[in-house]
Amino acid sequence: MSLPRTADVVVVGGGPTGLVLALALQKHGCSDVVVVDAVAQGENTSRALAIHAATMEALEDIGIAELLLAEGGKLNRTVVWMTGNSSPIETAFFSPLAKYTKYPFILALPQHITERVISKVAQERGIHVHRPHRVVDIQPHEADHNLTDVTFDDGHMLRARCVVGADGARSTVRRLSNIGWADPTGDADLNAKDESLSNMVIADVTLSSVPPLALDAINLLVTPTNALLFIALPGTPYAEQTTEPTYRISCAVPPALGTPPRAPDTQYMQSLFDAFGPRAVLPPGDAPRVQVKITRTLWSSRFRTHSGIAERFFGRVPARTPGGPVLLVGDAAHIHPPMGGQGMNLGIRDAIKLAPVLAAYLSLRAGPDAGGSERESESAMRTWAQQRRGRALEVIALVKRLQQMMWVPNERRWFLGTVPYNPGWLRNVFLRFVTRFEWFRANNAWRVSGLGTR
């Protein structure tokens, strides 16, 4: 299918966030939406895994929540296993959220299946992703600066009323719009404060046996020098490769090991699993049950942990006379470390919140009082942008607090040079005490669920 010459909205980026925006715009009466993506096909990778309660509620608006629910599995709590502790610490449990939502759990669903479900619904509703089409320029239309000429790498030009960047952390739309990007804490080196978190690896694997961990939970295995994530995946997410149970593991890579491979193999993942997995945290009596071998690595990747946020989520095409509206959603607007599984969730909610605002703008622009309505609709877009940026900053702060809590050094230090103390031991004692209280664990679930930052 060839690209058209005009559109009301061009969504740059055909991932979950971009497709959800197109579906939500369609629901609000905007049918003239073009979705483009620079790559030839969608990424068939797992990446994001958790879909939170607030996101499920938002997806109800476009009729997708129940479809995802049918594919995924429910995670009911988060559990921390620490070296030297005889039993795990339950840091959050989600059942108390039933008072506020019909989704009192985390839905575990690998991103490639989430994308498959959303893409299928989009196709059924007539939404097509045009691939591969790389945006190379955006300029105000010569005859009407409220319109934008979007130029692609093949020379094709498309005139649009609005451009939305849903094209990831290295967003071309953000760059062409001269919108700044920085860590909200102002760090020049985004990883300088904690070198141990600079590099991480992630993999979906099959195992020789099931370790004695919680299969209905997010398991975080914390050792004195590292932490490893372990989650049982629902169903058979890699049915074309295996029907065996599949598990997600993710781990920080110690600086001494250098930069990890782009796609770590089974041997590499096994070395980390041996050093920082169940054998490292479970009591000695469990030793016979934790000699677990990775039998297959179905998918793996590496990534660097850092946070970043656009200086604004709404702007106009830069020119002597500013052009049409440009908006950013998802990773084009904000990124942060994976702790808490917030990235895709926040992007999807960005998109669903934006849809009625854009629909109102397009409706007003088509009306008889376009000048007055433009000022009114621009105000609504600015309000959306300020609110969503505020939400993103809250999530970034939450994720950083979670990281700081988990990656506390477990070693002797000295207070005022004379009093010895161990930050990791103090952290463990604190967690063991406060997690006895249901309100603490329920409050943690509330914060992770997104219900307070919809």
XYZ file of C-alpha atoms in Angstrom:
454
model
C 0.000 0.000 0.000
C 1.475 3.346 -1.071
C 1.653 6.396 1.145
C -1.076 8.983 0.622
C -0.346 12.620 -0.090
C -2.360 14.038 2.815
C -3.547 13.018 6.277
C -5.008 14.599 9.354
C -2.485 12.828 11.610
C 0.822 11.138 10.830
C 1.939 8.772 13.583
C 5.645 8.015 13.217
C 6.265 4.643 14.839
C 4.289 1.427 14.415
C 4.943 -0.151 17.816
C 2.346 -0.646 20.565
C 2.148 3.047 21.452
C 1.726 4.253 17.873
C -0.893 1.625 17.038
C -2.832 2.270 20.247
C -2.924 5.982 19.383
C -4.255 5.209 15.898
C -6.953 2.935 17.370
C -7.922 5.510 19.976
C -8.100 8.281 17.363
C -10.322 6.068 15.248
C -12.636 5.571 18.214
C -12.888 9.358 18.563
C -13.899 9.771 14.937
C -10.514 10.409 13.317
C -10.222 8.046 10.381
C -7.637 9.981 8.353
C -4.612 8.688 10.286
C -1.424 7.381 8.662
C 0.991 5.202 10.650
C 4.548 4.865 9.315
C 7.587 2.976 10.523
C 11.207 2.970 9.417
C 11.750 -0.785 9.718
C 10.495 -3.380 7.267
C 8.611 -5.386 9.888
C 7.642 -5.140 13.539
C 10.180 -6.393 16.045
C 9.424 -9.971 17.083
C 11.115 -9.581 20.476
C 9.925 -9.961 24.029
C 11.247 -6.843 25.793
C 8.409 -5.384 27.909
C 6.537 -7.984 29.915
C 4.248 -6.329 32.470
C 0.905 -4.666 31.758
C -0.376 -2.818 34.804
C -3.907 -2.218 36.062
C -4.096 1.410 34.905
C -3.016 0.376 31.415
C -5.580 -2.421 31.260
C -8.284 0.088 32.197
C -7.082 2.446 29.465
C -7.066 -0.371 26.907
C -10.702 -1.102 27.694
C -11.489 2.146 25.860
C -10.353 0.624 22.560
C -11.615 -2.914 23.171
C -8.267 -4.636 23.631
C -8.021 -5.359 27.372
C -9.940 -8.639 27.295
C -7.986 -9.894 24.283
C -4.703 -9.338 26.106
C -6.097 -10.849 29.291
C -6.895 -14.042 27.409
C -3.260 -14.330 26.268
C -1.447 -13.420 29.485
C -0.939 -14.707 33.009
C -1.545 -13.000 36.335
C 1.306 -12.035 38.639
C -0.105 -11.435 42.112
C 2.897 -10.207 44.073
C 6.550 -9.245 44.062
C 9.013 -11.282 46.101
C 12.591 -10.433 47.065
C 15.071 -13.198 47.874
C 18.232 -12.052 49.661
C 21.456 -13.820 50.452
C 21.513 -14.764 54.114
C 17.735 -14.661 54.606
C 15.956 -17.925 55.345
C 12.711 -16.883 53.667
C 11.690 -14.470 50.889
C 10.291 -11.016 51.530
C 6.973 -10.174 49.877
C 7.302 -6.488 49.034
C 3.992 -5.992 47.202
C 0.752 -7.888 46.724
C -2.015 -6.804 44.443
C -5.240 -8.380 45.703
C -6.134 -5.320 47.870
C -6.383 -3.309 44.620
C -9.646 -5.140 43.875
C -11.371 -2.295 45.722
C -10.241 0.103 43.002
C -9.922 -1.900 39.780
C -11.074 -5.078 38.077
C -7.404 -5.814 37.337
C -5.785 -6.396 40.777
C -2.643 -7.976 39.334
C 0.163 -7.484 36.843
C -0.614 -9.095 33.511
C 2.479 -10.965 32.316
C 2.603 -10.937 28.533
C 5.751 -10.703 26.376
C 5.738 -7.620 24.193
C 5.861 -9.512 20.907
C 2.511 -11.097 21.794
C 1.102 -7.747 22.941
C 2.159 -6.270 19.590
C 0.654 -9.206 17.722
C -2.727 -8.732 19.439
C -2.763 -4.967 18.908
C -1.617 -5.299 15.283
C -4.324 -7.849 14.524
C -7.020 -5.569 15.950
C -5.613 -2.602 14.009
C -5.670 -4.551 10.754
C -9.221 -5.715 11.393
C -10.235 -2.078 11.868
C -8.523 -0.916 8.696
C -5.362 0.565 10.196
C -2.243 -0.222 8.167
C 1.400 0.412 9.099
C 3.293 1.729 6.078
C 6.800 0.170 6.038
C 9.612 0.878 5.557
C 9.308 4.663 5.396
C 11.892 6.754 7.214
C 11.085 10.386 7.995
C 13.960 12.697 7.027
C 12.409 16.161 7.327
C 9.401 18.081 8.592
C 8.665 21.630 7.459
C 5.680 24.010 7.593
C 3.578 23.837 4.431
C 4.350 26.808 2.204
C 0.725 27.916 1.732
C -0.520 27.196 5.277
C 1.910 27.111 8.197
C -0.635 25.179 10.303
C 0.011 22.193 8.044
C 3.234 20.164 8.007
C 5.082 18.650 5.067
C 6.595 15.331 6.150
C 9.354 14.153 3.810
C 10.501 10.532 3.617
C 13.776 8.973 2.546
C 12.371 8.056 -0.878
C 11.428 11.689 -1.566
C 7.699 11.222 -0.964
C 6.061 14.177 0.761
C 2.920 13.934 2.884
C 0.979 16.946 4.151
C -0.502 16.542 7.646
C -2.365 18.593 10.214
C -0.529 16.933 13.130
C 2.624 14.854 13.535
C 3.055 12.486 16.478
C 6.429 10.982 17.326
C 6.077 7.452 18.676
C 9.413 6.456 17.202
C 11.416 5.453 20.245
C 14.195 6.828 22.396
C 16.241 7.970 19.371
C 13.214 9.757 17.970
C 13.693 11.403 14.580
C 10.574 13.490 15.130
C 11.953 14.826 18.406
C 15.291 15.683 16.781
C 13.740 17.398 13.771
C 11.500 19.387 16.116
C 14.512 20.695 18.071
C 13.108 19.318 21.327
C 15.772 18.775 23.983
C 16.391 15.480 25.777
C 18.125 14.900 29.113
C 18.142 12.913 32.305
C 15.719 14.729 34.660
C 18.327 14.677 37.447
C 20.690 16.589 35.188
C 23.413 13.935 35.198
C 25.917 14.440 32.388
C 26.782 10.742 32.479
C 23.477 8.929 32.761
C 25.123 5.896 34.361
C 27.781 7.593 36.449
C 26.055 7.183 39.806
C 25.906 3.397 39.682
C 28.303 1.660 37.359
C 26.871 -1.744 38.275
C 23.648 -0.816 36.507
C 25.226 0.504 33.331
C 24.878 -2.770 31.442
C 22.134 -5.350 31.783
C 21.102 -8.436 29.863
C 17.691 -9.978 29.409
C 16.652 -13.377 28.063
C 13.700 -15.716 27.695
C 14.886 -19.259 28.368
C 13.875 -22.843 29.050
C 15.289 -24.654 32.085
C 16.253 -28.200 33.010
C 14.073 -27.960 36.128
C 11.951 -25.397 37.923
C 13.777 -23.601 40.753
C 11.905 -23.255 44.071
C 10.806 -19.683 43.417
C 7.320 -18.134 43.295
C 5.747 -18.809 39.890
C 2.861 -16.360 40.450
C 5.211 -13.500 41.282
C 7.973 -11.241 40.106
C 11.063 -12.663 41.826
C 14.048 -10.418 42.506
C 17.125 -12.289 43.705
C 19.460 -9.896 45.518
C 23.073 -10.831 46.265
C 25.731 -8.625 47.868
C 26.926 -7.385 44.470
C 24.039 -7.814 42.047
C 20.383 -8.641 41.459
C 18.624 -11.023 39.082
C 14.999 -10.930 37.922
C 13.107 -14.201 37.443
C 9.545 -14.536 36.079
C 7.630 -17.533 34.769
C 6.064 -16.612 31.423
C 2.476 -17.637 30.674
C 1.510 -20.234 28.085
C 3.871 -20.944 25.201
C 5.076 -17.520 24.006
C 7.575 -19.138 21.616
C 5.334 -21.905 20.303
C 7.192 -21.931 16.979
C 10.377 -22.913 18.868
C 9.228 -24.898 21.889
C 6.217 -25.880 23.968
C 8.276 -26.119 27.165
C 7.677 -23.644 30.025
C 9.570 -20.417 29.444
C 11.149 -18.052 31.943
C 12.337 -14.453 31.823
C 15.653 -13.683 33.480
C 17.395 -10.339 33.577
C 20.572 -9.362 35.350
C 23.036 -6.527 35.720
C 26.455 -7.277 34.245
C 29.360 -6.661 36.647
C 31.784 -4.055 35.257
C 34.623 -6.581 35.449
C 32.934 -8.595 32.684
C 32.988 -5.655 30.303
C 30.333 -4.969 27.681
C 27.971 -7.923 27.244
C 27.273 -9.443 23.822
C 24.471 -7.913 21.780
C 22.503 -11.185 22.033
C 23.966 -13.209 24.920
C 24.070 -16.957 24.302
C 23.131 -19.766 26.677
C 26.638 -20.114 28.072
C 26.836 -16.415 28.918
C 23.404 -16.386 30.567
C 24.244 -19.578 32.479
C 27.333 -17.959 33.993
C 25.220 -15.106 35.360
C 22.454 -17.457 36.471
C 24.979 -19.555 38.407
C 26.577 -16.523 40.045
C 23.464 -14.509 40.907
C 20.486 -16.865 40.542
C 18.774 -19.269 42.942
C 22.015 -20.944 44.041
C 23.272 -17.601 45.338
C 20.285 -16.701 47.505
C 18.428 -19.837 48.589
C 19.366 -21.534 51.876
C 21.946 -24.372 51.708
C 19.207 -26.965 52.288
C 17.750 -26.088 48.887
C 21.019 -26.725 47.070
C 19.920 -29.978 45.367
C 16.917 -28.172 43.892
C 18.795 -25.204 42.466
C 21.326 -26.907 40.194
C 19.309 -25.498 37.306
C 20.646 -25.421 33.761
C 19.455 -23.200 30.945
C 18.582 -25.587 28.150
C 17.701 -23.038 25.448
C 17.923 -19.291 25.002
C 14.915 -18.357 22.900
C 15.585 -14.623 22.800
C 18.131 -12.351 24.448
C 19.377 -8.812 24.343
C 21.460 -6.280 26.206
C 20.647 -2.758 27.261
C 21.965 0.154 29.269
C 20.000 1.549 32.163
C 19.350 5.252 32.181
C 16.551 7.776 32.276
C 15.713 10.530 29.834
C 12.830 12.885 29.179
C 11.957 15.381 26.452
C 11.956 18.992 27.559
C 8.386 19.219 26.255
C 5.879 16.786 24.790
C 4.155 19.375 22.588
C 5.594 21.873 20.167
C 5.297 23.220 16.665
C 7.433 22.501 13.643
C 10.439 24.822 14.030
C 10.675 27.583 11.418
C 10.690 31.360 11.200
C 6.914 31.080 11.373
C 6.252 27.992 13.568
C 4.397 25.229 11.784
C 1.815 22.639 12.744
C 1.577 20.688 16.021
C 4.143 18.042 16.931
C 3.553 15.748 19.905
C 5.661 13.036 21.517
C 4.462 9.832 23.171
C 6.078 6.703 24.610
C 9.853 6.284 24.465
C 10.130 9.312 22.186
C 8.994 11.341 25.205
C 10.504 9.461 28.152
C 12.612 6.427 29.049
C 13.767 4.941 32.324
C 15.294 1.723 33.712
C 13.106 -1.390 33.506
C 12.530 -1.792 37.250
C 8.766 -1.926 37.769
C 7.994 -2.510 34.088
C 6.658 0.990 33.501
C 7.888 2.001 30.026
C 5.346 0.535 27.597
C 2.568 1.109 30.122
C 3.244 4.817 30.377
C 3.476 5.146 26.591
C 0.142 3.420 26.003
C -1.549 5.705 28.522
C 0.095 8.727 26.868
C -1.520 7.699 23.594
C -4.999 7.004 24.925
C -5.036 10.303 26.838
C -3.861 12.167 23.719
C -6.506 10.809 21.347
C -9.516 12.900 22.496
C -7.326 16.018 22.644
C -6.144 15.559 19.057
C -9.656 14.694 17.917
C -10.969 17.931 19.420
C -8.185 19.903 17.721
C -9.015 18.432 14.319
C -12.713 19.049 14.811
C -12.163 22.670 15.794
C -9.756 23.256 12.912
C -12.478 22.120 10.542
C -14.997 24.525 12.055
C -15.895 28.056 10.911
C -13.932 29.784 13.691
C -10.590 28.131 13.059
C -8.552 31.027 14.482
C -10.258 31.130 17.865
C -10.572 27.370 18.031
C -6.834 26.983 17.342
C -5.959 28.902 20.498
C -8.419 26.820 22.505
C -7.210 23.485 21.137
C -3.535 24.411 21.520
C -4.215 25.106 25.176
C -5.684 21.606 25.535
C -2.615 20.065 23.876
C -0.298 22.000 26.169
C -2.287 20.829 29.182
C -2.036 17.218 28.001
C 1.711 17.623 27.480
C 2.285 19.134 30.923
C 0.231 16.445 32.643
C 1.875 13.552 30.833
C 5.353 14.970 31.414
C 4.506 15.278 35.090
C 3.399 11.635 35.133
C 6.630 10.606 33.432
C 8.727 12.450 36.003
C 6.810 10.713 38.801
C 7.458 7.305 37.231
C 11.158 8.040 36.668
C 11.478 9.063 40.323
C 9.669 5.887 41.440
C 11.902 3.640 39.349
C 15.053 5.299 40.606
C 13.911 4.854 44.217
C 13.254 1.162 43.580
C 16.718 0.771 42.063
C 18.397 2.556 44.934
C 16.605 0.301 47.429
C 17.594 -2.914 45.683
C 21.183 -2.092 44.735
C 22.397 -0.981 48.160
C 26.018 -2.093 48.686
C 26.271 -5.053 51.075
C 29.635 -4.273 52.616
C 31.126 -2.740 55.723
C 31.404 1.024 55.707
C 32.293 3.593 58.306
C 30.191 6.416 59.699
C 32.334 9.434 60.601
C 35.328 7.163 60.146
C 34.739 5.377 63.450
C 31.364 3.579 63.497
C 31.067 0.488 61.243
C 27.817 -0.236 59.430
C 26.557 -2.288 56.484
C 24.008 -0.501 54.237
C 22.796 -3.785 52.743
C 22.184 -5.347 56.151
C 20.262 -2.255 57.279
C 18.178 -2.402 54.089
C 17.343 -6.052 54.719
C 16.316 -5.449 58.322
C 14.153 -2.489 57.287
C 12.393 -4.461 54.541
C 11.864 -7.471 56.776
C 10.154 -5.216 59.340
C 7.972 -2.958 57.161
C 6.742 -5.747 54.885
C 5.026 -7.344 57.872
C 2.351 -4.676 57.445
C -0.275 -5.229 54.788
C -0.672 -1.496 54.171
C 2.987 -1.257 53.133
C 2.778 -4.098 50.624
C -0.575 -2.867 49.290
C 0.779 0.668 48.929
C 3.736 -0.633 46.926
C 1.296 -2.449 44.636
C -0.739 0.750 44.218
C 2.325 2.733 43.205
C 3.487 0.133 40.680
C -0.030 -0.362 39.230
C -0.192 3.168 37.825
C -3.676 3.714 39.281
C -2.430 6.837 41.041
C -0.669 8.173 37.917
C -3.124 7.324 35.165
